[in-house]
Amino acid sequence: MEKTTNLIKIAVVRCDIVSEACPGVGCFKAFNERKSHFEPYSKDTEMIAFFTCGGCSGRRVYRLVNALKKHDLDVVHLSSCMLMEDTYPKCPSLDSIKKTIQDAGIKVVEGTHH
């Protein structure tokens, strides 16, 4: 299905463990203000999904990314909590999560608000 608009639709995947303590305010604030890793996007960009990986192994990513393709998903951001090794536990599945998203034909951006 070909897109008829220049609207970019993004999603954010975040660490399931960190989601127990973090409500996602930093990610949403950065997106709403188009700061940090969201700076390149125009005001026409929509965040259409914000979800957790499903726990170590990233078991939920494949299903959700494929479901979001029906909604014209363009880009998935890996949240900052998945990338920061000093503040949070290192994501042991980062490479496979990235590959899963890329194999679905979706662009990956590393980072949200840090």
N, CA, C and O atoms as a MOPAC input file, in Angstrom:
PM7 MOZYME 1SCF
protein

 N      0.84800 1    -1.16700 1     0.00000 1
 C      0.00000 1     0.00000 1     0.00000 1
 C      0.90000 1     1.23900 1     0.00000 1
 O      1.78600 1     1.36700 1     0.84500 1
 N      0.67400 1     2.12900 1    -0.93100 1
 C      1.49300 1     3.33100 1    -1.04500 1
 C      0.89400 1     4.46500 1    -0.21200 1
 O     -0.32100 1     4.66300 1    -0.19300 1
 N      1.74900 1     5.18800 1     0.46000 1
 C      1.28500 1     6.30100 1     1.28200 1
 C      0.86800 1     7.47000 1     0.39700 1
 O      1.49600 1     7.74400 1    -0.62600 1
 N     -0.18900 1     8.14700 1     0.79900 1
 C     -0.68000 1     9.28100 1     0.02200 1
 C     -0.34700 1    10.60700 1     0.68300 1
 O     -0.79500 1    11.65800 1     0.22600 1
 N      0.42700 1    10.56900 1     1.74200 1
 C      0.76500 1    11.78400 1     2.47300 1
 C      2.22200 1    11.72600 1     2.91700 1
 O      2.82800 1    10.65400 1     2.93400 1
 N      2.78100 1    12.87600 1     3.27500 1
 C      4.14800 1    12.91900 1     3.79100 1
 C      4.19600 1    12.72500 1     5.29900 1
 O      5.26500 1    12.80900 1     5.90300 1
 N      3.05000 1    12.46800 1     5.90600 1
 C      2.95900 1    12.25200 1     7.33500 1
 C      3.84700 1    11.06900 1     7.73600 1
 O      3.75100 1     9.98700 1     7.15700 1
 N      4.70000 1    11.28700 1     8.71900 1
 C      5.55400 1    10.22000 1     9.23000 1
 C      4.92300 1     9.68300 1    10.50200 1
 O      4.52600 1    10.44600 1    11.38400 1
 N      4.83300 1     8.36000 1    10.58700 1
 C      4.24700 1     7.71200 1    11.75800 1
 C      5.33600 1     6.93100 1    12.47100 1
 O      6.01100 1     6.08400 1    11.88500 1
 N      5.48900 1     7.23800 1    13.75000 1
 C      6.54400 1     6.59800 1    14.53300 1
 C      5.96000 1     5.84800 1    15.73100 1
 O      4.83100 1     6.08500 1    16.16300 1
 N      6.77400 1     4.94200 1    16.23900 1
 C      6.46500 1     4.22200 1    17.46700 1
 C      7.72600 1     4.20600 1    18.31700 1
 O      8.83500 1     4.38000 1    17.81100 1
 N      7.54200 1     3.99900 1    19.59100 1
 C      8.66600 1     3.86300 1    20.51700 1
 C      8.53300 1     2.51800 1    21.20700 1
 O      7.47600 1     2.18800 1    21.74700 1
 N      9.60600 1     1.74500 1    21.18800 1
 C      9.65500 1     0.51100 1    21.97500 1
 C     10.58800 1     0.78300 1    23.15000 1
 O     11.64500 1     1.39300 1    22.99500 1
 N     10.17400 1     0.31700 1    24.32500 1
 C     10.97000 1     0.57000 1    25.51700 1
 C     11.14100 1    -0.69000 1    26.33800 1
 O     10.47500 1    -1.70000 1    26.10900 1
 N     12.03200 1    -0.61400 1    27.28500 1
 C     12.36800 1    -1.74000 1    28.14300 1
 C     11.17900 1    -2.08900 1    29.05100 1
 O     10.60300 1    -1.22300 1    29.71000 1
 N     10.83400 1    -3.36500 1    29.06500 1
 C      9.72600 1    -3.83300 1    29.88900 1
 C     10.03100 1    -3.66800 1    31.37600 1
 O      9.15000 1    -3.30100 1    32.15400 1
 N     11.26600 1    -3.93600 1    31.77000 1
 C     11.64600 1    -3.81400 1    33.18200 1
 C     11.58000 1    -2.35800 1    33.63400 1
 O     11.03200 1    -2.05800 1    34.69500 1
 N     12.13400 1    -1.46100 1    32.83600 1
 C     12.14500 1    -0.04200 1    33.18900 1
 C     10.72800 1     0.53000 1    33.20400 1
 O     10.45300 1     1.47400 1    33.94400 1
 N      9.83100 1    -0.02800 1    32.40100 1
 C      8.45900 1     0.49200 1    32.34300 1
 C      7.73600 1     0.38300 1    33.68600 1
 O      6.74000 1     1.07100 1    33.91400 1
 N      8.23300 1    -0.47500 1    34.57000 1
 C      7.63400 1    -0.59900 1    35.90400 1
 C      7.89900 1     0.63000 1    36.76800 1
 O      7.17200 1     0.89200 1    37.72600 1
 N      8.94900 1     1.38500 1    36.42200 1
 C      9.30700 1     2.56700 1    37.20900 1
 C      9.19500 1     3.86500 1    36.41700 1
 O      9.20300 1     4.94900 1    37.00000 1
 N      9.09400 1     3.76500 1    35.11000 1
 C      9.08800 1     4.95600 1    34.26000 1
 C      7.79200 1     5.04700 1    33.46500 1
 O      7.45900 1     4.12600 1    32.71800 1
 N      7.05700 1     6.14600 1    33.61800 1
 C      5.80600 1     6.30100 1    32.87800 1
 C      5.98800 1     6.79200 1    31.44100 1
 O      5.00700 1     6.92800 1    30.70900 1
 N      7.22200 1     7.05700 1    31.03200 1
 C      7.46900 1     7.47800 1    29.65400 1
 C      7.41200 1     8.97400 1    29.41800 1
 O      7.41600 1     9.41800 1    28.27000 1
 N      7.35900 1     9.75000 1    30.47500 1
 C      7.23900 1    11.20000 1    30.35600 1
 C      8.37500 1    11.80700 1    29.53600 1
 O      8.13500 1    12.67700 1    28.69900 1
 N      9.59800 1    11.36000 1    29.76600 1
 C     10.74600 1    11.90200 1    29.03900 1
 C     10.63800 1    11.66900 1    27.53900 1
 O     10.93700 1    12.56000 1    26.74500 1
 N     10.21000 1    10.47200 1    27.15400 1
 C     10.04100 1    10.16100 1    25.72700 1
 C      8.96300 1    11.04700 1    25.10000 1
 O      9.17000 1    11.62500 1    24.03300 1
 N      7.82400 1    11.14700 1    25.76300 1
 C      6.73500 1    11.95700 1    25.21900 1
 C      7.07900 1    13.43900 1    25.19400 1
 O      6.74800 1    14.13900 1    24.23700 1
 N      7.74100 1    13.92000 1    26.24000 1
 C      8.12800 1    15.33200 1    26.28000 1
 C      9.08300 1    15.65200 1    25.13200 1
 O      8.92000 1    16.66400 1    24.45000 1
 N     10.07000 1    14.79900 1    24.92000 1
 C     11.01400 1    15.01300 1    23.81900 1
 C     10.30000 1    14.97800 1    22.47500 1
 O     10.60300 1    15.78500 1    21.59700 1
 N      9.36100 1    14.05900 1    22.30200 1
 C      8.61100 1    14.00300 1    21.05100 1
 C      7.75200 1    15.25900 1    20.86600 1
 O      7.77600 1    15.88200 1    19.80500 1
 N      7.00500 1    15.61800 1    21.89100 1
 C      6.10500 1    16.77100 1    21.78600 1
 C      6.85000 1    18.06800 1    21.50800 1
 O      6.34100 1    18.94500 1    20.81100 1
 N      8.05800 1    18.18800 1    22.05600 1
 C      8.85900 1    19.39800 1    21.85900 1
 C      9.84600 1    19.25800 1    20.69900 1
 O     10.59000 1    20.19100 1    20.39700 1
 N      9.84900 1    18.09600 1    20.05400 1
 C     10.76000 1    17.78900 1    18.94100 1
 C     12.21100 1    18.05400 1    19.35000 1
 O     12.95000 1    18.76400 1    18.66800 1
 N     12.59300 1    17.46400 1    20.47700 1
 C     13.95300 1    17.60200 1    20.99800 1
 C     14.67900 1    16.27500 1    20.92300 1
 O     14.07500 1    15.22500 1    20.70500 1
 N     15.98600 1    16.34400 1    21.10600 1
 C     16.87800 1    15.18800 1    21.12000 1
 C     16.68800 1    14.36300 1    19.84700 1
 O     16.84300 1    14.90100 1    18.75000 1
 N     16.36500 1    13.10900 1    19.95500 1
 C     16.27500 1    12.23500 1    18.78300 1
 C     15.01500 1    12.47300 1    17.94200 1
 O     14.86800 1    11.88600 1    16.87000 1
 N     14.11500 1    13.32200 1    18.41700 1
 C     12.90300 1    13.64700 1    17.66100 1
 C     13.01500 1    14.98900 1    16.93400 1
 O     12.08100 1    15.40600 1    16.24900 1
 N     14.14000 1    15.65300 1    17.08000 1
 C     14.33600 1    16.97500 1    16.48800 1
 C     14.11200 1    17.01800 1    14.97500 1
 O     13.56900 1    18.00700 1    14.48400 1
 N     14.50600 1    15.99000 1    14.21400 1
 C     14.34900 1    16.07600 1    12.75400 1
 C     12.89700 1    16.04000 1    12.25500 1
 O     12.64400 1    16.34700 1    11.09000 1
 N     11.95300 1    15.67400 1    13.11000 1
 C     10.57800 1    15.50300 1    12.65200 1
 C      9.79400 1    16.81100 1    12.62700 1
 O      9.96500 1    17.67500 1    13.48700 1
 N      8.93700 1    16.93400 1    11.63000 1
 C      8.05500 1    18.09700 1    11.53900 1
 C      6.88400 1    17.93000 1    12.50600 1
 O      6.70200 1    16.86800 1    13.10100 1
 N      6.11300 1    18.96900 1    12.65000 1
 C      4.92300 1    18.92800 1    13.51400 1
 C      3.85700 1    17.98300 1    12.95900 1
 O      2.91800 1    17.62300 1    13.66900 1
 N      3.99600 1    17.58300 1    11.69900 1
 C      3.04500 1    16.65100 1    11.09300 1
 C      3.29900 1    15.20400 1    11.49000 1
 O      2.47300 1    14.33400 1    11.21600 1
 N      4.41800 1    14.94000 1    12.12300 1
 C      4.75600 1    13.58000 1    12.53000 1
 C      3.84500 1    13.14900 1    13.67300 1
 O      3.55800 1    13.92800 1    14.58200 1
 N      3.39600 1    11.89900 1    13.61600 1
 C      2.54300 1    11.34600 1    14.66700 1
 C      3.24100 1    10.19700 1    15.37700 1
 O      3.89100 1     9.36400 1    14.74500 1
 N      3.09900 1    10.16100 1    16.70700 1
 C      3.50500 1     8.97700 1    17.44400 1
 C      2.25900 1     8.11000 1    17.52900 1
 O      1.27700 1     8.48400 1    18.17100 1
 N      2.30200 1     6.94700 1    16.87600 1
 C      1.11100 1     6.10400 1    16.83100 1
 C      1.15300 1     4.94900 1    17.82400 1
 O      0.13900 1     4.28600 1    18.04200 1
 N      2.31100 1     4.70200 1    18.42700 1
 C      2.39800 1     3.60600 1    19.38700 1
 C      3.57000 1     3.81400 1    20.34000 1
 O      4.58000 1     4.42700 1    19.99400 1
 N      3.40400 1     3.28600 1    21.55000 1
 C      4.40700 1     3.35600 1    22.60500 1
 C      4.25800 1     2.05200 1    23.37700 1
 O      3.28400 1     1.87500 1    24.10900 1
 N      5.20800 1     1.14100 1    23.22400 1
 C      5.01900 1    -0.18600 1    23.79300 1
 C      6.31400 1    -0.73200 1    24.37000 1
 O      7.40200 1    -0.24500 1    24.06200 1
 N      6.18100 1    -1.75200 1    25.21300 1
 C      7.36500 1    -2.39000 1    25.77500 1
 C      7.76000 1    -3.58000 1    24.90200 1
 O      6.96600 1    -4.09500 1    24.11500 1
 N      8.99900 1    -3.99100 1    25.06900 1
 C      9.55100 1    -5.10100 1    24.28600 1
 C      8.90700 1    -6.43100 1    24.63900 1
 O      8.93800 1    -7.36800 1    23.84200 1
 N      8.32300 1    -6.51900 1    25.83100 1
 C      7.72200 1    -7.77800 1    26.26400 1
 C      8.62000 1    -8.58500 1    27.18000 1
 O      8.30800 1    -9.72600 1    27.52100 1
 N      9.71900 1    -8.00000 1    27.57100 1
 C     10.65800 1    -8.70000 1    28.44500 1
 C     11.86900 1    -9.17300 1    27.67100 1
 O     11.87800 1    -9.17600 1    26.44000 1
 N     12.88500 1    -9.57200 1    28.40600 1
 C     14.13600 1    -9.98400 1    27.76900 1
 C     13.88600 1   -11.10700 1    26.76700 1
 O     13.22000 1   -12.10800 1    27.03200 1
 N     14.44000 1   -10.87600 1    25.65900 1
 C     14.34500 1   -11.57100 1    24.37500 1
 C     13.55700 1   -10.69400 1    23.40200 1
 O     13.62400 1   -10.90900 1    22.19100 1
 N     12.81200 1    -9.70700 1    23.91200 1
 C     12.05800 1    -8.82400 1    23.02500 1
 C     10.91500 1    -9.53300 1    22.33300 1
 O     10.59200 1    -9.21500 1    21.18800 1
 N     10.29100 1   -10.49500 1    23.01100 1
 C      9.29400 1   -11.37000 1    22.40700 1
 C      8.08900 1   -10.66000 1    21.80600 1
 O      7.45000 1   -11.20600 1    20.90600 1
 N      7.76000 1    -9.46300 1    22.27200 1
 C      6.57500 1    -8.75100 1    21.80900 1
 C      6.83800 1    -7.92100 1    20.54600 1
 O      5.89400 1    -7.57700 1    19.83400 1
 N      8.07200 1    -7.60300 1    20.26300 1
 C      8.41900 1    -6.66600 1    19.18700 1
 C      7.94600 1    -7.15400 1    17.82100 1
 O      7.34400 1    -6.38300 1    17.07400 1
 N      8.20000 1    -8.39500 1    17.48400 1
 C      7.81700 1    -8.92100 1    16.16800 1
 C      6.31400 1    -8.75600 1    15.91900 1
 O      5.90000 1    -8.23700 1    14.88300 1
 N      5.50800 1    -9.20300 1    16.87800 1
 C      4.04200 1    -9.13000 1    16.71300 1
 C      3.54600 1    -7.69400 1    16.60400 1
 O      2.72100 1    -7.38200 1    15.74500 1
 N      4.04400 1    -6.83000 1    17.46500 1
 C      3.53100 1    -5.46000 1    17.47500 1
 C      3.99200 1    -4.66000 1    16.26300 1
 O      3.20900 1    -3.89800 1    15.69700 1
 N      5.23000 1    -4.81700 1    15.86200 1
 C      5.70900 1    -4.09800 1    14.67700 1
 C      4.91800 1    -4.54400 1    13.44300 1
 O      4.53000 1    -3.71500 1    12.61900 1
 N      4.68400 1    -5.83600 1    13.31800 1
 C      3.91100 1    -6.30800 1    12.17200 1
 C      2.46500 1    -5.83200 1    12.22500 1
 O      1.88100 1    -5.54700 1    11.18000 1
 N      1.87900 1    -5.73900 1    13.40000 1
 C      0.53000 1    -5.19600 1    13.53400 1
 C      0.50200 1    -3.71400 1    13.16600 1
 O     -0.46100 1    -3.23900 1    12.56500 1
 N      1.56300 1    -2.98500 1    13.52800 1
 C      1.62200 1    -1.54700 1    13.24800 1
 C      1.86900 1    -1.23300 1    11.77800 1
 O      1.57600 1    -0.12600 1    11.32600 1
 N      2.39700 1    -2.17700 1    11.03700 1
 C      2.60500 1    -1.95700 1     9.59900 1
 C      1.27400 1    -1.67300 1     8.90100 1
 O      1.24000 1    -0.95600 1     7.90100 1
 N      0.19400 1    -2.22600 1     9.41600 1
 C     -1.14700 1    -1.96900 1     8.85100 1
 C     -1.56600 1    -0.51700 1     9.05300 1
 O     -2.48200 1    -0.02500 1     8.39400 1
 N     -0.88300 1     0.15800 1     9.97000 1
 C     -1.18400 1     1.56200 1    10.27100 1
 C     -0.12600 1     2.48600 1     9.68200 1
 O      0.01700 1     3.63200 1    10.10900 1
 N      0.61500 1     1.98000 1     8.69600 1
 C      1.62700 1     2.74600 1     7.96000 1
 C      2.78200 1     3.23000 1     8.82200 1
 O      3.26500 1     4.34900 1     8.65000 1
 N      3.22200 1     2.39500 1     9.74100 1
 C      4.37300 1     2.71500 1    10.58000 1
 C      5.60300 1     2.94300 1     9.70300 1
 O      5.89400 1     2.15300 1     8.80500 1
 N      6.32300 1     4.03500 1     9.97600 1
 C      7.53500 1     4.36500 1     9.22100 1
 C      8.81500 1     4.12500 1    10.00200 1
 O      9.80100 1     3.63400 1     9.45400 1
 N      8.79800 1     4.47500 1    11.29300 1
 C     10.01900 1     4.49200 1    12.10100 1
 C      9.71700 1     3.97100 1    13.50100 1
 O      8.67200 1     4.27000 1    14.07700 1
 N     10.66000 1     3.17800 1    14.04300 1
 C     10.58100 1     2.77800 1    15.44300 1
 C     11.81200 1     3.31900 1    16.15100 1
 O     12.94500 1     3.07300 1    15.73800 1
 N     11.57100 1     4.06000 1    17.22400 1
 C     12.66300 1     4.54200 1    18.07400 1
 C     12.88400 1     3.52600 1    19.18700 1
 O     11.93400 1     3.05800 1    19.81500 1
 N     14.13800 1     3.19400 1    19.42000 1
 C     14.49900 1     2.40400 1    20.58500 1
 C     14.67500 1     3.40500 1    21.72200 1
 O     15.49900 1     4.31500 1    21.62200 1
 N     13.92600 1     3.24900 1    22.77800 1
 C     13.94900 1     4.23800 1    23.84600 1
 C     15.32100 1     4.33800 1    24.49300 1
 O     16.11500 1     3.39800 1    24.46800 1
 N     15.57000 1     5.48800 1    25.06300 1
 C     16.85700 1     5.73300 1    25.70500 1
 C     17.17100 1     4.70500 1    26.78200 1
 O     18.33400 1     4.35400 1    26.98000 1
 N     16.13900 1     4.21300 1    27.48700 1
 C     16.37800 1     3.24800 1    28.56100 1
 C     16.94600 1     1.93700 1    28.03700 1
 O     17.58300 1     1.19800 1    28.78800 1
 N     16.72900 1     1.63900 1    26.77100 1
 C     17.28000 1     0.41500 1    26.18500 1
 C     18.75300 1     0.58000 1    25.83200 1
 O     19.46700 1    -0.40300 1    25.63400 1
 N     19.20000 1     1.83000 1    25.75600 1
 C     20.54100 1     2.11900 1    25.26100 1
 C     21.51500 1     2.57100 1    26.33100 1
 O     22.72700 1     2.54600 1    26.11300 1
 N     21.00700 1     2.98500 1    27.48400 1
 C     21.85500 1     3.54700 1    28.53700 1
 C     22.34600 1     2.43900 1    29.46900 1
 O     21.55900 1     1.83200 1    30.19600 1
 N     23.62900 1     2.19100 1    29.43900 1
 C     24.18300 1     1.10600 1    30.24100 1
 C     24.55900 1     1.52700 1    31.65800 1
 O     24.83100 1     0.67500 1    32.50300 1
 N     24.57700 1     2.82600 1    31.92600 1
 C     24.99500 1     3.26600 1    33.25500 1
 C     23.82400 1     3.45100 1    34.21000 1
 O     23.98500 1     3.27100 1    35.41700 1
 N     22.65600 1     3.80400 1    33.69900 1
 C     21.49700 1     4.08400 1    34.54100 1
 C     20.57800 1     2.87700 1    34.68700 1
 O     19.98100 1     2.67000 1    35.74300 1
 N     20.46800 1     2.09500 1    33.64400 1
 C     19.57400 1     0.95000 1    33.60800 1
 C     20.37400 1    -0.30100 1    33.25100 1
 O     21.51200 1    -0.19800 1    32.79400 1
 N     19.78500 1    -1.48400 1    33.45800 1
 C     20.49900 1    -2.69100 1    33.03300 1
 C     20.65500 1    -2.69800 1    31.51400 1
 O     19.75100 1    -2.28100 1    30.79000 1
 N     21.79500 1    -3.16900 1    31.03900 1
 C     22.03800 1    -3.23900 1    29.60400 1
 C     21.02000 1    -4.18900 1    28.96000 1
 O     20.76100 1    -5.27300 1    29.48200 1
 N     20.45900 1    -3.78600 1    27.84600 1
 C     19.50000 1    -4.62600 1    27.11900 1
 C     20.25400 1    -5.78200 1    26.45400 1
 O     21.07200 1    -5.54800 1    25.56500 1
 N     19.99000 1    -7.02300 1    26.87100 1
 C     20.70500 1    -8.15500 1    26.29000 1
 C     20.18800 1    -8.53500 1    24.89800 1
 O     20.81200 1    -9.34000 1    24.20600 1
 N     19.06200 1    -7.96500 1    24.49000 1
 C     18.43500 1    -8.33500 1    23.22100 1
 C     18.42100 1    -7.20000 1    22.20600 1
 O     17.71000 1    -7.26700 1    21.20400 1
 N     19.20100 1    -6.16700 1    22.46200 1
 C     19.15600 1    -4.97000 1    21.62400 1
 C     19.38500 1    -5.27900 1    20.14200 1
 O     18.62400 1    -4.82100 1    19.29000 1
 N     20.41700 1    -6.04400 1    19.83500 1
 C     20.72600 1    -6.33300 1    18.43300 1
 C     19.61100 1    -7.12400 1    17.75200 1
 O     19.26600 1    -6.84300 1    16.60400 1
 N     19.04900 1    -8.10500 1    18.44700 1
 C     17.98100 1    -8.89700 1    17.82600 1
 C     16.69600 1    -8.08400 1    17.68200 1
 O     15.95500 1    -8.27200 1    16.71700 1
 N     16.42300 1    -7.18800 1    18.62200 1
 C     15.25000 1    -6.31400 1    18.51400 1
 C     15.40400 1    -5.39400 1    17.30600 1
 O     14.47200 1    -5.23500 1    16.51800 1
 N     16.57600 1    -4.79300 1    17.16500 1
 C     16.84800 1    -3.94300 1    15.99300 1
 C     16.66200 1    -4.71600 1    14.69500 1
 O     16.02300 1    -4.22900 1    13.76200 1
 N     17.21500 1    -5.91000 1    14.63500 1
 C     17.12700 1    -6.72700 1    13.42500 1
 C     15.67300 1    -7.08900 1    13.11500 1
 O     15.26700 1    -7.06500 1    11.95300 1
 N     14.90100 1    -7.41600 1    14.12000 1
 C     13.49100 1    -7.75600 1    13.92700 1
 C     12.74200 1    -6.59900 1    13.27600 1
 O     11.95300 1    -6.80400 1    12.35300 1
 N     12.99000 1    -5.39500 1    13.75400 1
 C     12.31700 1    -4.20900 1    13.21500 1
 C     12.78300 1    -3.94400 1    11.78400 1
 O     11.97000 1    -3.69800 1    10.89300 1
 N     14.07600 1    -3.99400 1    11.57800 1
 C     14.61900 1    -3.74500 1    10.23600 1
 C     14.16500 1    -4.81100 1     9.24300 1
 O     13.88300 1    -4.49500 1     8.08700 1
 N     14.09300 1    -6.05400 1     9.67200 1
 C     13.63300 1    -7.13400 1     8.79400 1
 C     12.17800 1    -6.94700 1     8.38300 1
 O     11.74600 1    -7.47800 1     7.35900 1
 N     11.41900 1    -6.19000 1     9.18400 1
 C     10.02600 1    -5.89200 1     8.85100 1
 C      9.93200 1    -4.71300 1     7.87500 1
 O      8.83900 1    -4.31800 1     7.46800 1
 N     11.09600 1    -4.15700 1     7.50700 1
 C     11.11200 1    -3.04400 1     6.56000 1
 C     10.88200 1    -1.69000 1     7.19800 1
 O     10.52400 1    -0.73000 1     6.51600 1
 N     11.08500 1    -1.60700 1     8.49900 1
 C     10.86100 1    -0.36600 1     9.24600 1
 C     12.20300 1     0.20800 1     9.67400 1
 O     13.08500 1    -0.52000 1    10.13000 1
 N     12.34800 1     1.51300 1     9.52400 1
 C     13.56500 1     2.20800 1     9.93700 1
 C     13.67100 1     2.21600 1    11.45800 1
 O     12.66500 1     2.33800 1    12.15700 1
 N     14.89400 1     2.08500 1    11.96500 1
 C     15.16800 1     2.11400 1    13.40500 1
 C     15.99200 1     3.34400 1    13.72500 1
 O     16.96900 1     3.64100 1    13.03700 1
 N     15.59800 1     4.06100 1    14.77400 1
 C     16.37800 1     5.17700 1    15.30000 1
 C     16.71100 1     4.82700 1    16.73900 1
 O     15.83100 1     4.45800 1    17.51600 1
 N     17.98400 1     4.94400 1    17.09100 1
 C     18.39800 1     4.64300 1    18.46400 1
 C     18.30400 1     5.89500 1    19.31700 1
 O     19.03300 1     6.86200 1    19.09800 1
 N     17.40900 1     5.87300 1    20.28100 1
 C     17.28300 1     6.96300 1    21.23600 1
 C     15.95700 1     7.69100 1    21.17500 1
 O     15.26900 1     7.70600 1    20.15500 1
 N     15.62500 1     8.29500 1    22.31000 1
 C     14.43000 1     9.13300 1    22.43100 1
 C     14.83400 1    10.46300 1    23.06000 1
 O     15.02100 1    11.45100 1    22.34900 1
 N     14.96900 1    10.49800 1    24.38600 1
 C     15.23200 1    11.77200 1    25.06100 1
 C     16.63300 1    11.92200 1    25.63000 1
 O     16.92900 1    12.97800 1    26.18900 1
 N     17.49300 1    10.95700 1    25.52600 1
 C     18.88800 1    11.08700 1    25.97500 1
 C     19.79700 1    10.86100 1    24.80200 1
 O     21.01800 1    10.92200 1    24.94600 1

